[in-house]
Amino acid sequence: MDTVKVIEIKKSVFEDNEKDAAGLRKELKDKGVYLLNLMSSPGSGKTTTLIRTINLLRDKISIAVMEADIDSDVDAIKIKEATGIQSIQLHTGGMCHLDAEMTRQGLDNVDMKGLDLVILENVGNLVCPAEFDTGACRNAMILSVPEGHDKPLKYPLMFSVCDLVIVNKIDVLPYFDFDLEKCKEYVHMRNPKAQVIPICAKTGEGVEKVAEWLLTEVKNWKNK
Amino acid sequence: MDTVKVIEIKKSVFEDNEKDAAGLRKELKDKGVYLLNLMSSPGSGKTTTLIRTINLLRDKISIAVMEADIDSDVDAIKIKEATGIQSIQLHTGGMCHLDAEMTRQGLDNVDMKGLDLVILENVGNLVCPAEFDTGACRNAMILSVPEGHDKPLKYPLMFSVCDLVIVNKIDVLPYFDFDLEKCKEYVHMRNPKAQVIPICAKTGEGVEKVAEWLLTEVKNWKNK
């Protein structure tokens, strides 16, 4: 089994997260690197979705991944084995979210040379990560079919801060009471501009749309 | 549609949560009321499981429910309509967990006369709620099949503090790579004494075992 770099993230000592986040975003802009913050509940399929998306994009752009987890290293190893890209593990030591300073601690351990895109897989949690700007260019989240289409009603902030909502596990739609149209309606109540892309990360269905969205984002970021 | 009492919970001003929790537990003991703290990820089926369990127990013991949610009232209304029992909604105002003082604010709004059992449905989150003793007699959690059997590896504290792990949505086991035996093994790595009960809240399969566990717990609490 591959080993990956594991970074023990320390709690931020800086108080002004918004200022830190804006500063980090400016630095990323100067370097021409796009940072995506990917959030979701535990078990929604973040890692599998990432592997599929990265494999569609890795010949076009240079990508690295930072996997945030409370304790384990399984996700970073899985990504490295399945895609071959630069993948590091961030241990949050029990912390339920990442802020801009914690994200920077992770980025300090990424080789940024020639890089176009860094994807941060945030801690599995629909509440706290939404409250902290990580300094990413965009926030995206995954809602999986078994969680139910009512989640934008119950976790309003998460859906307000995300510009892309990936609806995963559409292969099991026949077995759950999940209404995709209602889901889109609820998402747009929180963020009218959010894009909703239904996928099945297991089979790859729809993932090319996520890859396209991300590629356009990265190109626009570099040319803006 | 029924309306329910909605309580806006304020952030605790007290610092010593462990002391508060122990104090609350003692009070509950004196009153002969058992408090269960039920936790899980968003969308794991807490409310449906509760409705099934309550309907099996409501002729035997007197039950009330406190539904904690960031913003919405849908769960408390659903419980009240489906079971007829006392059901109140706690709004956490963005907070990702409940502590003992917040739980007490909720209990102050419950009619405790003749009550045997109060179930607290905590905020949907596998991280933060595990860190705060609510003053409950026991912690239980629901892990649903689509979330994956590896969750005890990734959210160690949650599985360490729970004495009952309900594995929900076993009706969809054929469509997911979920290994029930591996799940039990991982749960027992975190808490060797934890009981694991597989159920399907949608059809009711296995829920009688949850009801039995809870009934025994309530009786033992009163007689201890």
Coordinates of N, CA and C in Angstrom, one line a residue, chain A residues 2 21 25-26 31 40 43 52 57 62 64 73 79 84 91 111 115 121 152 172 176:
Chain A
D2 N 0.5 2.2 -0.8 CA 1.2 3.5 -0.8 C 1.2 4.2 0.5
A21 N -8.7 34.3 4.7 CA -9.2 33.7 3.5 C -9.0 34.5 2.2
R25 N -6.7 33.6 -1.0 CA -7.3 33.6 -2.4 C -6.4 34.5 -3.3
K26 N -5.9 35.6 -2.8 CA -5.1 36.5 -3.6 C -3.8 35.8 -4.0
K31 N -0.5 33.0 -8.1 CA 0.2 31.7 -8.5 C -0.5 31.0 -9.7
S40 N -19.3 17.7 2.3 CA -20.5 16.8 2.3 C -20.7 16.1 3.7
G43 N -19.8 9.8 4.2 CA -20.3 8.7 3.4 C -21.1 9.0 2.2
R52 N -12.9 9.7 -9.8 CA -13.5 9.7 -11.2 C -13.2 11.0 -11.9
L57 N -9.5 14.4 -15.8 CA -8.9 15.7 -15.9 C -7.4 15.7 -15.9
S62 N -2.8 20.0 -14.2 CA -2.0 19.3 -13.1 C -2.8 19.5 -11.8
A64 N -3.6 18.4 -7.5 CA -3.2 17.8 -6.2 C -4.4 17.8 -5.3
D73 N -6.0 7.8 7.5 CA -5.2 8.2 6.3 C -5.8 7.5 5.0
I79 N -6.8 7.9 -3.0 CA -6.7 8.8 -4.1 C -5.4 8.6 -4.8
G84 N -2.7 8.4 -9.0 CA -1.3 8.7 -9.2 C -0.9 10.2 -8.9
H91 N -4.6 15.9 9.1 CA -5.3 15.4 10.3 C -5.7 16.6 11.1
D111 N 3.5 20.6 -3.3 CA 4.4 21.1 -4.2 C 3.6 21.8 -5.3
L115 N 1.3 23.6 -10.9 CA 0.0 23.1 -10.5 C -1.1 24.0 -11.0
E121 N -10.6 18.2 0.2 CA -11.8 17.4 0.7 C -11.9 17.7 2.2
P152 N -31.4 20.7 1.9 CA -31.3 22.1 1.8 C -32.2 22.9 2.8
V172 N -29.3 4.5 -7.2 CA -30.2 3.9 -6.2 C -31.5 4.7 -6.0
F176 N -35.2 4.8 -3.1 CA -35.4 5.8 -2.1 C -36.4 6.8 -2.5

